[in-house]
Each structure stands twice: as structure tokens, then as C-alpha cells.
């Protein structure tokens, strides 16, 4: 499959057209950003880790009934995916309080939540990805009620799978962000699932094994990304 014209370049990935209009190639970069692009850097080999890890996870999600954009891993940094229109929503699932949730509601990081929380953010860099609810989404025509119901159902299926999947690698899934796309009228999981988009804490030491090492200058960023991929590959 040949990479044709570049369609889009985001903060962490480039997307290319192919000779099949229904398929794109995603190329993962080592660039890292945080705080709505205010903090910039590179994490050596991050693109390889995120590409491989996403492919492993998406394949297993497919087998468990969550449709995804994954077609095939092509190389260390490239994956062939179905062309979708991304819904302008960040879907966040929280099992444990951390990050913006802890700040907004004044809850200590690490507090176990009485109920799993699903949150939506409006994907809009200019507005700083504001938190929105179902009514906002419908009022702004960002998705239909039927699409929201599907997104919600798949998001919880992804959480149930991921919690167990990461636990096999001695990683505790604190929270994560996923994105969905529309393809031939169907909602499918798109984007990536990686240490960039999940908070993962070591089960034994509580050590942060995710992008917070970059966001918060905790050191050993590259090593941690590589360690997460190593564990996941060993225990998949
Ligand atoms: N997240 C993400 N991209 C974003 C915002 C959040 O992948 O643009 C992930 C983040 O890594 C974490 C979860 O979503 O696993 C919840 O993030 P939170 O809202 O706490 O925001 P943060 O503290 O990262 O700003």
C-alpha cells in the first residue's frame, strides 16, 4: 500500500491518503505536546511505542466486539486504517481521580471513584477542549443521540477490556481518552490507545508509567514508554 498525499498533520501523528479512498496510513511521530500545545518536546521512540501498542489493543478490541479503524500494522511507525470522519469529541473514562478531574473537583489524585465516570470534551484547540455534556453535544449538532448511545456503550466496553488487559502487565488503568469516527454510517473506534492517552500506574510501586512523566517533568520518559510496550508485548 503506497503513501500518497499528506492529508493532515496533528500533534503526534500524520495521516496520508492511499490509492484506496477508503483507507489511510497513519504515521506516528515522536513529538510530544501538553497543556493544549504550550509545552513541546520529543520522546525518542514514542511513535513506535504508540503505533505498536495501539495495534495490539485495537486488534483485541475488534475480537471482543468493538469495531475499530485498524486494518493492519505496516511498519514500526505506520498503520493502515479505515478512513473515517472523526467526531469532534474526546471521550474520557475515569476509574480513579487524577489530572483535571482532581483539580476541578478538589479530589486527591488516586482517590477511587464510587462510580466510573464518562466525560466528553469538545475537540476544539482554540477553545481549549472544553468539558461538555450530552445536551451540549446535541444542541451543537456534534453527534446524534443514537451516535452518543453507541459511543457510550463502546467506551465502557473499552474500559472493561483495558482494565484487565493492563493489569496483566502490572499496570493500573486510572483514566484514558478515546476518539470515535464515522465510517459508512457506523461509529467505530479511531485514533490511538497508548501511554499518551491513558494514565497507567505501576500496581506495586504506584509509579506513573504514562505521559504525566513528560507533562510533570518526572524523568525517565523514553524508558517508561519502552517499558510499557515491553510489558504489554510480553503479556498480551
Ligand atoms: N487525555 C488525552 N488527550 C487530551 C486530554 C486528555 O489523551 O487532550 C487523556 C489523559 O492522558 C488522561 C485522560 O485523558 O489519561 C484524562 O485527562 P485529564 O482530563 O485529566 O486531562 P489532563 O490532566 O491530562 O490535562
Short mmCIF file of C-alpha atoms and ligand atoms in Angstrom, two decimals:
data_model
loop_
_atom_site.label_atom_id
_atom_site.label_comp_id
_atom_site.label_asym_id
_atom_site.label_seq_id
_atom_site.Cartn_x
_atom_site.Cartn_y
_atom_site.Cartn_z
CA UNK A 1 0.00 0.00 0.00
CA UNK A 2 1.51 3.31 -1.18
CA UNK A 3 1.53 6.51 0.89
CA UNK A 4 0.12 9.32 -1.24
CA UNK A 5 -0.59 12.97 -0.38
CA UNK A 6 -0.49 14.00 3.29
CA UNK A 7 -4.00 14.78 4.43
CA UNK A 8 -3.32 16.07 7.91
CA UNK A 9 -0.58 16.60 10.45
CA UNK A 10 -1.57 16.59 14.10
CA UNK A 11 0.48 16.92 17.27
CA UNK A 12 1.50 13.26 17.39
CA UNK A 13 0.59 11.76 14.02
CA UNK A 14 0.47 12.40 10.28
CA UNK A 15 -2.28 10.95 8.11
CA UNK A 16 -1.75 10.07 4.44
CA UNK A 17 -4.09 9.14 1.62
CA UNK A 18 -3.56 5.84 -0.19
CA UNK A 19 -4.66 4.66 -3.64
CA UNK A 20 -7.82 3.34 -1.96
CA UNK A 21 -10.07 6.28 -0.94
CA UNK A 22 -11.44 4.19 1.96
CA UNK A 23 -8.00 3.65 3.55
CA UNK A 24 -5.48 5.99 5.15
CA UNK A 25 -1.98 5.44 6.53
CA UNK A 26 -1.26 6.89 10.00
CA UNK A 27 2.39 7.73 10.72
CA UNK A 28 3.23 8.17 14.43
CA UNK A 29 5.76 10.88 15.37
CA UNK A 30 7.98 11.29 18.44
CA UNK A 31 6.68 14.84 19.03
CA UNK A 32 5.02 15.41 22.38
CA UNK A 33 2.84 18.28 23.48
CA UNK A 34 0.95 19.02 26.68
CA UNK A 35 -1.25 21.72 28.15
CA UNK A 36 -3.01 22.45 24.84
CA UNK A 37 0.30 22.70 22.95
CA UNK A 38 2.01 25.08 25.43
CA UNK A 39 4.66 22.50 26.35
CA UNK A 40 6.53 20.90 23.46
CA UNK A 41 9.21 18.24 23.24
CA UNK A 42 10.16 14.91 21.74
CA UNK A 43 10.15 11.48 23.29
CA UNK A 44 12.52 9.19 21.38
CA UNK A 45 10.72 6.08 20.06
CA UNK A 46 7.33 7.24 21.36
CA UNK A 47 5.89 6.92 17.84
CA UNK A 48 6.97 3.29 17.67
CA UNK A 49 5.57 2.50 21.12
CA UNK A 50 2.22 4.19 20.47
CA UNK A 51 1.84 2.66 17.00
CA UNK A 52 2.57 -0.90 18.11
CA UNK A 53 0.58 -0.66 21.33
CA UNK A 54 -2.48 0.77 19.59
CA UNK A 55 -2.41 -2.03 17.01
CA UNK A 56 -2.20 -4.73 19.72
CA UNK A 57 -5.09 -3.20 21.66
CA UNK A 58 -7.33 -2.40 18.69
CA UNK A 59 -6.96 -5.94 17.34
CA UNK A 60 -8.11 -7.41 20.67
CA UNK A 61 -10.97 -4.93 20.95
CA UNK A 62 -12.18 -5.96 17.47
CA UNK A 63 -12.18 -9.60 18.60
CA UNK A 64 -14.34 -8.55 21.58
CA UNK A 65 -16.96 -6.72 19.51
CA UNK A 66 -15.74 -3.12 19.44
CA UNK A 67 -15.38 -2.05 15.79
CA UNK A 68 -12.17 -0.07 15.16
CA UNK A 69 -10.39 1.69 12.31
CA UNK A 70 -7.49 -0.82 12.43
CA UNK A 71 -6.74 -2.62 9.19
CA UNK A 72 -3.10 -3.64 9.60
CA UNK A 73 0.19 -2.67 11.20
CA UNK A 74 2.51 -1.73 8.30
CA UNK A 75 5.81 -0.87 9.98
CA UNK A 76 7.29 0.38 13.26
CA UNK A 77 5.54 3.73 12.89
CA UNK A 78 2.82 3.15 10.31
CA UNK A 79 -0.64 1.58 10.44
CA UNK A 80 -3.20 1.16 7.69
CA UNK A 81 -6.60 2.36 8.91
CA UNK A 82 -10.13 2.85 7.62
CA UNK A 83 -10.86 6.43 6.53
CA UNK A 84 -13.29 7.99 9.00
CA UNK A 85 -14.72 11.37 9.86
CA UNK A 86 -13.63 11.91 13.46
CA UNK A 87 -16.42 13.04 15.79
CA UNK A 88 -15.22 16.29 17.42
CA UNK A 89 -15.40 14.70 20.88
CA UNK A 90 -12.80 13.46 23.34
CA UNK A 91 -14.36 10.62 25.28
CA UNK A 92 -12.73 10.29 28.69
CA UNK A 93 -13.28 7.42 31.10
CA UNK A 94 -12.13 7.74 34.70
CA UNK A 95 -11.75 4.88 37.18
CA UNK A 96 -9.63 6.81 39.68
CA UNK A 97 -9.37 10.58 40.30
CA UNK A 98 -6.41 12.27 38.58
CA UNK A 99 -5.44 15.21 36.40
CA UNK A 100 -8.10 17.76 35.51
CA UNK A 101 -10.78 15.83 37.45
CA UNK A 102 -8.78 16.10 40.67
CA UNK A 103 -8.15 19.80 40.07
CA UNK A 104 -11.70 20.70 39.07
CA UNK A 105 -13.43 18.92 41.93
CA UNK A 106 -10.70 19.18 44.58
CA UNK A 107 -10.22 15.43 44.97
CA UNK A 108 -6.82 13.96 45.77
CA UNK A 109 -5.17 12.07 42.89
CA UNK A 110 -5.52 8.33 43.43
CA UNK A 111 -8.94 8.53 45.09
CA UNK A 112 -11.01 5.54 43.95
CA UNK A 113 -14.28 6.79 42.39
CA UNK A 114 -17.62 5.41 43.63
CA UNK A 115 -18.72 5.18 40.00
CA UNK A 116 -16.85 5.04 36.69
CA UNK A 117 -17.13 8.47 35.07
CA UNK A 118 -17.57 9.16 31.36
CA UNK A 119 -16.79 12.71 30.33
CA UNK A 120 -16.91 14.47 26.98
CA UNK A 121 -14.69 17.30 25.84
CA UNK A 122 -15.38 19.32 22.71
CA UNK A 123 -12.33 18.79 20.45
CA UNK A 124 -11.50 22.40 19.69
CA UNK A 125 -7.95 23.66 20.30
CA UNK A 126 -8.97 27.33 20.02
CA UNK A 127 -11.40 26.85 22.91
CA UNK A 128 -9.03 24.61 24.92
CA UNK A 129 -11.17 21.44 24.52
CA UNK A 130 -13.94 22.47 26.97
CA UNK A 131 -15.88 19.91 29.02
CA UNK A 132 -19.39 19.41 27.56
CA UNK A 133 -22.40 17.25 28.31
CA UNK A 134 -24.87 15.27 26.18
CA UNK A 135 -27.27 18.21 25.84
CA UNK A 136 -24.46 20.50 24.64
CA UNK A 137 -23.43 17.87 22.08
CA UNK A 138 -26.97 17.53 20.72
CA UNK A 139 -27.56 21.31 20.80
CA UNK A 140 -24.35 21.93 18.85
CA UNK A 141 -25.13 19.04 16.45
CA UNK A 142 -21.75 17.43 17.19
CA UNK A 143 -23.38 13.97 17.24
CA UNK A 144 -26.86 12.44 17.25
CA UNK A 145 -28.47 10.75 20.27
CA UNK A 146 -28.06 7.39 18.56
CA UNK A 147 -24.35 8.05 17.99
CA UNK A 148 -23.93 9.12 21.62
CA UNK A 149 -25.59 5.93 22.85
CA UNK A 150 -23.21 3.87 20.71
CA UNK A 151 -20.16 5.85 21.82
CA UNK A 152 -21.12 5.41 25.48
CA UNK A 153 -21.65 1.64 25.05
CA UNK A 154 -18.30 1.13 23.28
CA UNK A 155 -16.42 3.40 25.73
CA UNK A 156 -17.45 1.22 28.68
CA UNK A 157 -16.60 -1.95 26.71
CA UNK A 158 -13.14 -0.47 26.04
CA UNK A 159 -12.73 0.31 29.76
CA UNK A 160 -13.72 -3.20 30.85
CA UNK A 161 -11.23 -4.67 28.40
CA UNK A 162 -8.38 -2.25 29.11
CA UNK A 163 -8.54 -2.56 32.90
CA UNK A 164 -7.94 -6.30 32.67
CA UNK A 165 -5.51 -6.02 29.76
CA UNK A 166 -3.19 -3.60 31.62
CA UNK A 167 -3.49 -5.43 34.93
CA UNK A 168 -1.82 -8.44 33.26
CA UNK A 169 1.18 -6.10 32.80
CA UNK A 170 1.00 -4.89 36.43
CA UNK A 171 -0.43 -1.57 35.30
CA UNK A 172 -3.44 0.09 36.93
CA UNK A 173 -5.70 1.95 34.49
CA UNK A 174 -6.54 5.29 36.10
CA UNK A 175 -8.20 7.05 33.15
CA UNK A 176 -7.98 7.36 29.36
CA UNK A 177 -9.19 9.28 26.35
CA UNK A 178 -10.54 7.76 23.16
CA UNK A 179 -11.98 9.13 19.92
CA UNK A 180 -14.56 7.75 17.54
CA UNK A 181 -15.15 8.19 13.83
CA UNK A 182 -17.97 7.68 11.38
CA UNK A 183 -17.41 5.22 8.53
CA UNK A 184 -20.25 4.22 6.16
CA UNK A 185 -22.78 5.45 8.71
CA UNK A 186 -21.26 3.35 11.53
CA UNK A 187 -19.45 4.55 14.65
CA UNK A 188 -16.02 2.96 15.04
CA UNK A 189 -13.14 3.46 17.47
CA UNK A 190 -10.34 5.53 15.88
CA UNK A 191 -7.21 7.49 16.92
CA UNK A 192 -4.91 5.66 19.38
CA UNK A 193 -4.69 4.00 22.79
CA UNK A 194 -1.21 4.46 24.26
CA UNK A 195 0.73 5.91 27.22
CA UNK A 196 -0.05 9.31 25.61
CA UNK A 197 -3.78 8.79 26.10
CA UNK A 198 -4.01 6.59 29.21
CA UNK A 199 -2.89 7.13 32.80
CA UNK A 200 -1.17 3.93 33.93
CA UNK A 201 0.29 3.46 37.41
CA UNK A 202 2.54 0.56 38.38
CA UNK A 203 0.47 -1.78 40.55
CA UNK A 204 3.28 -2.34 43.06
CA UNK A 205 5.09 1.00 43.30
CA UNK A 206 2.34 3.40 42.19
CA UNK A 207 4.87 4.92 39.78
CA UNK A 208 3.39 6.89 36.87
CA UNK A 209 4.00 4.99 33.60
CA UNK A 210 2.48 7.42 31.10
CA UNK A 211 2.61 10.91 29.59
CA UNK A 212 2.47 12.51 33.04
CA UNK A 213 6.24 11.78 33.18
CA UNK A 214 6.59 14.31 30.32
CA UNK A 215 3.85 16.71 31.48
CA UNK A 216 5.25 16.89 35.03
CA UNK A 217 8.99 16.51 34.26
CA UNK A 218 9.29 13.28 36.24
CA UNK A 219 12.25 11.96 34.19
CA UNK A 220 12.85 8.57 32.50
CA UNK A 221 10.20 9.40 29.91
CA UNK A 222 11.60 7.34 26.99
CA UNK A 223 12.48 4.41 29.25
CA UNK A 224 8.97 4.35 30.68
CA UNK A 225 7.28 4.30 27.26
CA UNK A 226 9.56 1.44 26.17
CA UNK A 227 8.90 -0.44 29.43
CA UNK A 228 5.12 -0.18 28.96
CA UNK A 229 5.36 -1.59 25.42
CA UNK A 230 7.68 -4.37 26.62
CA UNK A 231 5.25 -5.40 29.37
CA UNK A 232 2.25 -5.25 27.04
CA UNK A 233 4.01 -7.33 24.36
CA UNK A 234 5.00 -9.93 26.96
CA UNK A 235 1.54 -10.25 28.49
CA UNK A 236 -0.86 -9.65 25.58
N1 LIG B 1 -6.10 12.97 27.55
C1 LIG B 1 -5.62 12.87 26.25
N2 LIG B 1 -5.66 13.96 25.45
C2 LIG B 1 -6.17 15.16 25.86
C3 LIG B 1 -6.65 15.26 27.18
C4 LIG B 1 -6.60 14.15 27.99
O1 LIG B 1 -5.19 11.80 25.83
O2 LIG B 1 -6.17 16.12 25.06
C5 LIG B 1 -6.07 11.80 28.43
C6 LIG B 1 -5.04 11.93 29.53
O3 LIG B 1 -3.81 11.36 29.16
C7 LIG B 1 -5.68 11.17 30.67
C8 LIG B 1 -7.19 11.34 30.43
O4 LIG B 1 -7.34 11.70 29.07
O5 LIG B 1 -5.37 9.80 30.57
C9 LIG B 1 -7.82 12.39 31.31
O6 LIG B 1 -7.11 13.58 31.18
P1 LIG B 1 -7.47 14.87 32.05
O7 LIG B 1 -8.80 15.38 31.66
O8 LIG B 1 -7.22 14.59 33.47
O9 LIG B 1 -6.51 16.00 31.48
P2 LIG B 1 -5.03 16.38 31.81
O10 LIG B 1 -4.86 16.33 33.27
O11 LIG B 1 -4.22 15.41 31.05
O12 LIG B 1 -4.95 17.76 31.23
#
